[in-house]
mmCIF file of C-alpha atoms in Angstrom:
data_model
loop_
_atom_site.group_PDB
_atom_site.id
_atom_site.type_symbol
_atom_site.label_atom_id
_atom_site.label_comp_id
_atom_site.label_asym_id
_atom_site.label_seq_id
_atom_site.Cartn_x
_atom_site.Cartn_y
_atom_site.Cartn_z
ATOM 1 C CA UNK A 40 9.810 -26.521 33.627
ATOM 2 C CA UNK A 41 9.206 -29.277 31.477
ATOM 3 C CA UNK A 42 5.452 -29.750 32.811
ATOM 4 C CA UNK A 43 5.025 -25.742 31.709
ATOM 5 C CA UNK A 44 6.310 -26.278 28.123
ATOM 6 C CA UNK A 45 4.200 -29.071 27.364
ATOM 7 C CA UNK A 46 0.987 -27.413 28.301
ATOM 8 C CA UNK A 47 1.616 -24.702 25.643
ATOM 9 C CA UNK A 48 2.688 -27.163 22.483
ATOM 10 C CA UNK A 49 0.314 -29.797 21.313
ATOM 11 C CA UNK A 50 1.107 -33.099 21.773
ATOM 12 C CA UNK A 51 -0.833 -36.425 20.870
ATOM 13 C CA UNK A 52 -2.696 -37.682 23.867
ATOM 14 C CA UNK A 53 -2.553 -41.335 23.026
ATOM 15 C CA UNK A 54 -0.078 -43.660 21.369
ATOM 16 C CA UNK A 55 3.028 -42.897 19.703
ATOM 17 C CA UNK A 56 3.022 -39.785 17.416
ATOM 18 C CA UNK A 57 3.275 -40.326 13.945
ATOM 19 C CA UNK A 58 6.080 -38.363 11.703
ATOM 20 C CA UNK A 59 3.270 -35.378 10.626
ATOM 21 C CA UNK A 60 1.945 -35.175 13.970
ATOM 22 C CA UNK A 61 5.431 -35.207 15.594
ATOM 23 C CA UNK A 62 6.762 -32.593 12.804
ATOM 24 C CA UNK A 63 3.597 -30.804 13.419
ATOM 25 C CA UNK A 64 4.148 -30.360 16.875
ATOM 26 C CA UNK A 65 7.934 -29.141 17.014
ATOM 27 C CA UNK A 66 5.838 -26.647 14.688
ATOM 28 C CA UNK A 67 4.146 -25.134 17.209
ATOM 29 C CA UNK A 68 6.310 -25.270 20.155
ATOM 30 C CA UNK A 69 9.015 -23.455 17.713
ATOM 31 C CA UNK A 70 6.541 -20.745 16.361
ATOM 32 C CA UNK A 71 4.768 -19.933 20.292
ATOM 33 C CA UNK A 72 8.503 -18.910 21.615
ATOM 34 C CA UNK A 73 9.228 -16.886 18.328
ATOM 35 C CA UNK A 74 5.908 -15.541 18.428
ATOM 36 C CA UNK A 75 6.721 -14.491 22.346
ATOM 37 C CA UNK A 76 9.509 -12.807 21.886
ATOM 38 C CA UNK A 77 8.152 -11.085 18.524
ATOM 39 C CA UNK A 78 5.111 -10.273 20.977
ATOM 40 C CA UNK A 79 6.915 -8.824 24.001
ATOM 41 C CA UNK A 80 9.018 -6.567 21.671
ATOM 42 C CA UNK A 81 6.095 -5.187 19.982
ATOM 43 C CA UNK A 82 4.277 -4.474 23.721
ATOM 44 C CA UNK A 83 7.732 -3.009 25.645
ATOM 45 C CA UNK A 84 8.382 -0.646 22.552
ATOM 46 C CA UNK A 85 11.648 -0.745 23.722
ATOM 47 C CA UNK A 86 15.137 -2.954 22.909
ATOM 48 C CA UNK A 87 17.945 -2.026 25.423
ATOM 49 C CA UNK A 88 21.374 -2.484 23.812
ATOM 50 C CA UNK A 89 24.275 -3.313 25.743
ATOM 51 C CA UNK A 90 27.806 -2.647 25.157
ATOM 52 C CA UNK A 91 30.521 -3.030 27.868
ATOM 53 C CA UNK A 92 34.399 -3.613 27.789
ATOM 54 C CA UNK A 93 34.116 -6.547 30.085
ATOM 55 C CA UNK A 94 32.195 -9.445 31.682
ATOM 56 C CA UNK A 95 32.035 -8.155 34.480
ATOM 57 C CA UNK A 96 30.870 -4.949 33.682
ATOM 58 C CA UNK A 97 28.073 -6.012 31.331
ATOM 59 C CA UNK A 98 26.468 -8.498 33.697
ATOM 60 C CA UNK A 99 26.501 -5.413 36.380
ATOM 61 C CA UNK A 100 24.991 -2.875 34.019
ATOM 62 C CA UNK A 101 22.470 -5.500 32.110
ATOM 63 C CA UNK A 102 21.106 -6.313 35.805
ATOM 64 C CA UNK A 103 20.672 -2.745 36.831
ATOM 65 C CA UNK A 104 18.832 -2.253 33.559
ATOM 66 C CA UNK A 105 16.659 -5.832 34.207
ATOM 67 C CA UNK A 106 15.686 -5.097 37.494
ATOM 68 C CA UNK A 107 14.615 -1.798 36.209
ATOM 69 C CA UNK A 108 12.083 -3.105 34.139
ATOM 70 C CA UNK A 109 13.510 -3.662 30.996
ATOM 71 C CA UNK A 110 11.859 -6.929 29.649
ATOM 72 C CA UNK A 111 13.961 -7.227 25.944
ATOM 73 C CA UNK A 112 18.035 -7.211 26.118
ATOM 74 C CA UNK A 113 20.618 -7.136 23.123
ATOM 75 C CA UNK A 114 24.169 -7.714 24.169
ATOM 76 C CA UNK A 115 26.569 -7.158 20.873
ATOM 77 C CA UNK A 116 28.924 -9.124 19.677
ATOM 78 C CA UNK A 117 31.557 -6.614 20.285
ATOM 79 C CA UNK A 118 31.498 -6.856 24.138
ATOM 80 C CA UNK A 119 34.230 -9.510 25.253
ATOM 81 C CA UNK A 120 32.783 -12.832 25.938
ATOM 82 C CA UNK A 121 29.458 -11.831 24.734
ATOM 83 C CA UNK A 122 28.165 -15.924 24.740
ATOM 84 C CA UNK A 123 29.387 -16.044 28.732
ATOM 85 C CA UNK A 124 27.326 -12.869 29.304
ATOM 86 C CA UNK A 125 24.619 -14.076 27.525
ATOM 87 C CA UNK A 126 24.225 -17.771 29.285
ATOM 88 C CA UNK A 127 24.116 -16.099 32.945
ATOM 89 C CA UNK A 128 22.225 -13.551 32.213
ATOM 90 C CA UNK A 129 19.122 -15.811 30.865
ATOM 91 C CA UNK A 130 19.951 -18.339 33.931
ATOM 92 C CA UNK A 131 19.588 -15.398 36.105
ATOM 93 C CA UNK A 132 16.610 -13.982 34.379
ATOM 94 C CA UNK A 133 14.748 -17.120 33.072
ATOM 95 C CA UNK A 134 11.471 -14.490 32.451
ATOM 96 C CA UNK A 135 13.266 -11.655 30.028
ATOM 97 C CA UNK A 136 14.049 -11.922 26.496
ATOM 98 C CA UNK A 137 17.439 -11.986 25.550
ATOM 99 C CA UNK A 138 19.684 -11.510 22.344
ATOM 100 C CA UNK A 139 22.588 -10.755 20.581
ATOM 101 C CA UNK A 140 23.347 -7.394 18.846
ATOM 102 C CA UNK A 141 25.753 -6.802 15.823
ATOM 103 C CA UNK A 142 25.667 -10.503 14.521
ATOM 104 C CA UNK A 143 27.383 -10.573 10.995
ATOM 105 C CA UNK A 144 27.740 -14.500 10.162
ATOM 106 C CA UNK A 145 25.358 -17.535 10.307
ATOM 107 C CA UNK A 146 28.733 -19.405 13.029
ATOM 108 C CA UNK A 147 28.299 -16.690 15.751
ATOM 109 C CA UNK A 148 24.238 -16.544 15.005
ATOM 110 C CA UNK A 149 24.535 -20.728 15.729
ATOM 111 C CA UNK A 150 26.882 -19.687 18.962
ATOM 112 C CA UNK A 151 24.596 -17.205 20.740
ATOM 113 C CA UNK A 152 21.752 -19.462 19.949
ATOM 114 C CA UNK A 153 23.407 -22.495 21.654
ATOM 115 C CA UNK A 154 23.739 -19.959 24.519
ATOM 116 C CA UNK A 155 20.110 -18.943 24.536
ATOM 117 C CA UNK A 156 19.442 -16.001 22.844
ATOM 118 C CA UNK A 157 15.892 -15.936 21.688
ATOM 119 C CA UNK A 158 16.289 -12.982 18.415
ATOM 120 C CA UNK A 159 19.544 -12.462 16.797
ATOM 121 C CA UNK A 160 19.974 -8.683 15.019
ATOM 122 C CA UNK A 161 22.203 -7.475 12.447
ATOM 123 C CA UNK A 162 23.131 -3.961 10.728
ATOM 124 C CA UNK A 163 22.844 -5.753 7.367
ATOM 125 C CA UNK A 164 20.572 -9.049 5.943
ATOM 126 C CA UNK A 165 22.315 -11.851 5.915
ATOM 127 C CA UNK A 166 20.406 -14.794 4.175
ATOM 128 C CA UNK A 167 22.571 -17.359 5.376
ATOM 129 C CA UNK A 168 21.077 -16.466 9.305
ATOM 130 C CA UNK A 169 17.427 -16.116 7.764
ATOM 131 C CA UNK A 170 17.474 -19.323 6.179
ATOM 132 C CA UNK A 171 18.948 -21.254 8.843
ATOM 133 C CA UNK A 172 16.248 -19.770 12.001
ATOM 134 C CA UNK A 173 13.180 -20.340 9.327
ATOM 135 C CA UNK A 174 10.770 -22.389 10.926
ATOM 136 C CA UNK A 175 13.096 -21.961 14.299
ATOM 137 C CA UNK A 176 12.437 -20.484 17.504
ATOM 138 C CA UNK A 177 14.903 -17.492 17.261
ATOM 139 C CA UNK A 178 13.386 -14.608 16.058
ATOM 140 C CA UNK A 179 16.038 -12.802 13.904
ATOM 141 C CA UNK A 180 15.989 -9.063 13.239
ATOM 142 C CA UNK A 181 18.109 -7.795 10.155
ATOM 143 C CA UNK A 182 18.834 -4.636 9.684
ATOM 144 C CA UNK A 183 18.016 -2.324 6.944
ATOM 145 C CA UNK A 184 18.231 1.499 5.524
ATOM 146 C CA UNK A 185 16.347 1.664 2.409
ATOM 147 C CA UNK A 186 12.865 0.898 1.366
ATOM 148 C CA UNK A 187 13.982 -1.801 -1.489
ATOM 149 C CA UNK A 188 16.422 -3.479 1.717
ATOM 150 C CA UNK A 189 13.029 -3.446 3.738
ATOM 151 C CA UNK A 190 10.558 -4.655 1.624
ATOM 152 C CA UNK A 191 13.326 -7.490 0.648
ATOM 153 C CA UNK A 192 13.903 -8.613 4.509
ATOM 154 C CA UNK A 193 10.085 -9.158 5.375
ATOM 155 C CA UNK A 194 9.524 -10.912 1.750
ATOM 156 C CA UNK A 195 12.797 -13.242 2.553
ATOM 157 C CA UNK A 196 10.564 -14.044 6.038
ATOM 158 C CA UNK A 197 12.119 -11.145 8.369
ATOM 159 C CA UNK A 198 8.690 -11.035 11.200
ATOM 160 C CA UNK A 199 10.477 -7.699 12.200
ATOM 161 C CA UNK A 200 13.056 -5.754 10.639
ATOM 162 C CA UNK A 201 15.351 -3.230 12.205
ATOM 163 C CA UNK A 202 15.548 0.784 10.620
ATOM 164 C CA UNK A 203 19.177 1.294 10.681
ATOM 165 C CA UNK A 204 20.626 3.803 10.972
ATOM 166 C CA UNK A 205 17.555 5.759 11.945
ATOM 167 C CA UNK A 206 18.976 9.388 12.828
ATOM 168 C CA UNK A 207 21.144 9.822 9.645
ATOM 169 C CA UNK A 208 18.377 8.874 7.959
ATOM 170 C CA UNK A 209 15.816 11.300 9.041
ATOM 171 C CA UNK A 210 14.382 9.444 12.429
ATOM 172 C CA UNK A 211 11.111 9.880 13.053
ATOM 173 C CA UNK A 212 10.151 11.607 9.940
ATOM 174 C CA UNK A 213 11.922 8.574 8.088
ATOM 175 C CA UNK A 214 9.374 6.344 10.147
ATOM 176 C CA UNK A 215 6.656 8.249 9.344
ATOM 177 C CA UNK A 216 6.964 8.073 5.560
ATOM 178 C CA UNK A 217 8.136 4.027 5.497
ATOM 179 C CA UNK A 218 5.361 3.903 7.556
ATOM 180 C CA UNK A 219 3.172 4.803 4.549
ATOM 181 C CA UNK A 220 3.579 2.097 1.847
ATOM 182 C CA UNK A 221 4.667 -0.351 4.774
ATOM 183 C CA UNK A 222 2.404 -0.304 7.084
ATOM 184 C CA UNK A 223 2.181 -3.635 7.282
ATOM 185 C CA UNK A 224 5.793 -4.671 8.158
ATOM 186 C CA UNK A 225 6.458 -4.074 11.841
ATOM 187 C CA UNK A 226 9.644 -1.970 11.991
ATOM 188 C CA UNK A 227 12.276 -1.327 14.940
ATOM 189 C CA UNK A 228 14.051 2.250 15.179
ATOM 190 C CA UNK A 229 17.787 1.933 15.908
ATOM 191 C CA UNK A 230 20.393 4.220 16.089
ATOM 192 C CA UNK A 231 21.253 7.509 18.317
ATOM 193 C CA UNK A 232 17.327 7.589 19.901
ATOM 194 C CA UNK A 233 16.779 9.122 23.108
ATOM 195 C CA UNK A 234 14.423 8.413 25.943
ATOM 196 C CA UNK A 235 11.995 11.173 25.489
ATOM 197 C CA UNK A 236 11.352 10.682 21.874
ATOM 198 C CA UNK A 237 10.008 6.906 21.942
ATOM 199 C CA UNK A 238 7.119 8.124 22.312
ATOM 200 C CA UNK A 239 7.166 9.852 18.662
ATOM 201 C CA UNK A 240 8.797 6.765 17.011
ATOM 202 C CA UNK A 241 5.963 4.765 18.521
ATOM 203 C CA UNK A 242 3.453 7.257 16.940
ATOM 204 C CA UNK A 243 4.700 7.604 13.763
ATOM 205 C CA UNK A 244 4.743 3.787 13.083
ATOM 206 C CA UNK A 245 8.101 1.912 14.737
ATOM 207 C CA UNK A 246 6.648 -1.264 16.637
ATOM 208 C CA UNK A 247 9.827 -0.759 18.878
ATOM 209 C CA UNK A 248 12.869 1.580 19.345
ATOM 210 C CA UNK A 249 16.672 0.436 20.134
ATOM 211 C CA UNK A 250 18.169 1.861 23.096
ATOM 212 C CA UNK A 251 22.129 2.021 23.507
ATOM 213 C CA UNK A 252 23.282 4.657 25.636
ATOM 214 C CA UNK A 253 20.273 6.444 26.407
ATOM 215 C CA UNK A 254 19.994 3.698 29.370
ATOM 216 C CA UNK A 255 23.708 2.326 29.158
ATOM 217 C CA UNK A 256 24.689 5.858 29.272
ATOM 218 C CA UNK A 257 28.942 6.371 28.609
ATOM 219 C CA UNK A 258 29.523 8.260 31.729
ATOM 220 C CA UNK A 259 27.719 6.047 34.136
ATOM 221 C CA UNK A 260 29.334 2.951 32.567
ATOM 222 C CA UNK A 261 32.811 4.393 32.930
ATOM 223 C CA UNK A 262 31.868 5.519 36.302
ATOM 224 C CA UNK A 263 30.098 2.007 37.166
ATOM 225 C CA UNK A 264 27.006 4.291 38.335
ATOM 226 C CA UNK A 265 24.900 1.216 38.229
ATOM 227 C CA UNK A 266 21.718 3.104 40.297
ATOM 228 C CA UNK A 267 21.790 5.528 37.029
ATOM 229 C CA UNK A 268 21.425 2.894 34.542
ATOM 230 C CA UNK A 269 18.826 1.760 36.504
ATOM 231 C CA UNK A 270 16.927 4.656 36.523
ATOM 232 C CA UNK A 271 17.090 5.312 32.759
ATOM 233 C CA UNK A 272 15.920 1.967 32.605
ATOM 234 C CA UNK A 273 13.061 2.216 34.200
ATOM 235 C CA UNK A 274 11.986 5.951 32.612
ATOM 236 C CA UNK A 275 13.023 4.095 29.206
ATOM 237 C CA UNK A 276 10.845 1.404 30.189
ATOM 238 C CA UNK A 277 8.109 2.663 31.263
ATOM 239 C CA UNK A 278 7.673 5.291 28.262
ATOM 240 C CA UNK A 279 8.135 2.337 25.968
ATOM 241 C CA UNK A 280 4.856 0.977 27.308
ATOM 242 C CA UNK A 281 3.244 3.823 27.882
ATOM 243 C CA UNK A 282 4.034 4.979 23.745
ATOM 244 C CA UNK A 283 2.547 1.228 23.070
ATOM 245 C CA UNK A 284 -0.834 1.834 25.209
ATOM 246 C CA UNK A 285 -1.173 4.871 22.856
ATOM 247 C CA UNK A 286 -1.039 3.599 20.242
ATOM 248 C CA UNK A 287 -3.194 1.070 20.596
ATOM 249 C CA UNK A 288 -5.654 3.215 21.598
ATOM 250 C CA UNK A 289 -5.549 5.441 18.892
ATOM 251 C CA UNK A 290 -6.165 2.564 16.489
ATOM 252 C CA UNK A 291 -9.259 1.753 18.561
ATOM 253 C CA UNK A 292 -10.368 5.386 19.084
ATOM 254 C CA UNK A 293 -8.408 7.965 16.743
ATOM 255 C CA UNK A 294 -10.527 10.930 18.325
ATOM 256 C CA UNK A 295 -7.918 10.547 21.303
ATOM 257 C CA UNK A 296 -4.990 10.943 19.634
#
């Protein structure tokens, strides 16, 4: 593993680095991994958000929904031993992105770091968080309902910043008219979406859409129906990346849209 990371960062060839050049490099190791994770959010169009009332259950549920092709995971700071979860799950699944959901102080942001989480996301911006992953390689997510909230987040250095809470405010006619004056700031949809309208959050200018129970869906976790949450995953996954190939097109060829 070590071998792989070095052939992505630059390192000096000969000699002892000097301070710039060693500073320099940490750099770019720090902003590739952010800039992967910011990456395969913007091409799955689609942030799977797990709640559970237990270890066990979560790690049951968040593998149904990993082996069903979900590629980006949020597990929130509300579900008992969230750090636990989170350390298995990215030794089990070295290859998917993984986070924590709900953070609300810069000790727990620190915490699920420590246990591997590669983006933090809140409800709310917290500057203490955003200060202390600039320059990092955590890619952290605040959250935000207004256009004044927005515009501050990406000018404080958000890369992303979460639309919360979407519904209430509209959904994907909310999108659409943020999408207007901020086209430029990649945005995330969260709250209350279902499956079948990704597509139309994609379209009218989210980068991504949160997921909670539309794959973790209440009755099947109560149940334990683990081959259900699998399914929605992969239907949730697959028109995430389908939505994303669409839009990409359109911006190529708007005739097809």
């Amino acid at each position: 593993m070590a071998l792989a990371s070095f052939s992505f960062c630059h390192r000096p060839s000969l000699g002892f680095p000097t301070p710039a050049a060693a500073l320099s490099s940490r750099v770019s190791c720090s902003s590739h991994r952010l800039n992967t994770t910011l990456t395969e959010i913007n091409n799955s169009g689609v942030i799977a958000c797990l709640r559970a009332n237990s270890v066990e259950l979560a790690l049951e549920a968040a593998g149904a929904a990993l082996t069903g092709d979900i590629s980006v995971l949020e597990v929130t700071m509300s579900t008992p031993g969230v750090f636990e979860i989170l350390q298995e799950l990215v030794q089990n699944h070295p290859r998917k992105i993984m986070g924590v959901g709900t953070v609300l102080n810069a000790k727990d942001a620190k915490t699920a770091i420590n246990a591997g989480a590669k983006f933090l996301m809140s409800p709310v911006i917290l500057k203490e968080i955003m200060d202390d992953v600039q320059g990092g390689e955590v890619l952290y997510i605040p959250g935000a309902m207004t256009p004044t909230e927005i515009f501050s987040a990406y000018n404080a250095g958000a890369k992303i910043v979460k639309v919360y809470p979407v519904t209430a405010l509209g959904g994907t006619q909310y999108i659409s008219a943020l999408s207007k004056p901020f086209s430029h700031i990649p945005m995330v949809a969260s709250q209350g979406i279902k499956i079948d309208s990704i597509g139309e959050y994609i379209s009218q200018g989210a980068s991504a859409v949160v997921l909670s129970d539309a794959i973790f869906d209440k009755e099947a976790m109560g149940q334990r129906n683990f081959n259900t949450i699998h399914e929605l995953a992969r239907l949730a996954a697959s028109q995430g990346v389908k939505a994303v190939e669409r839009e990409k097109c359109c911006m190529l060829d708007s005739s097809i849209c």
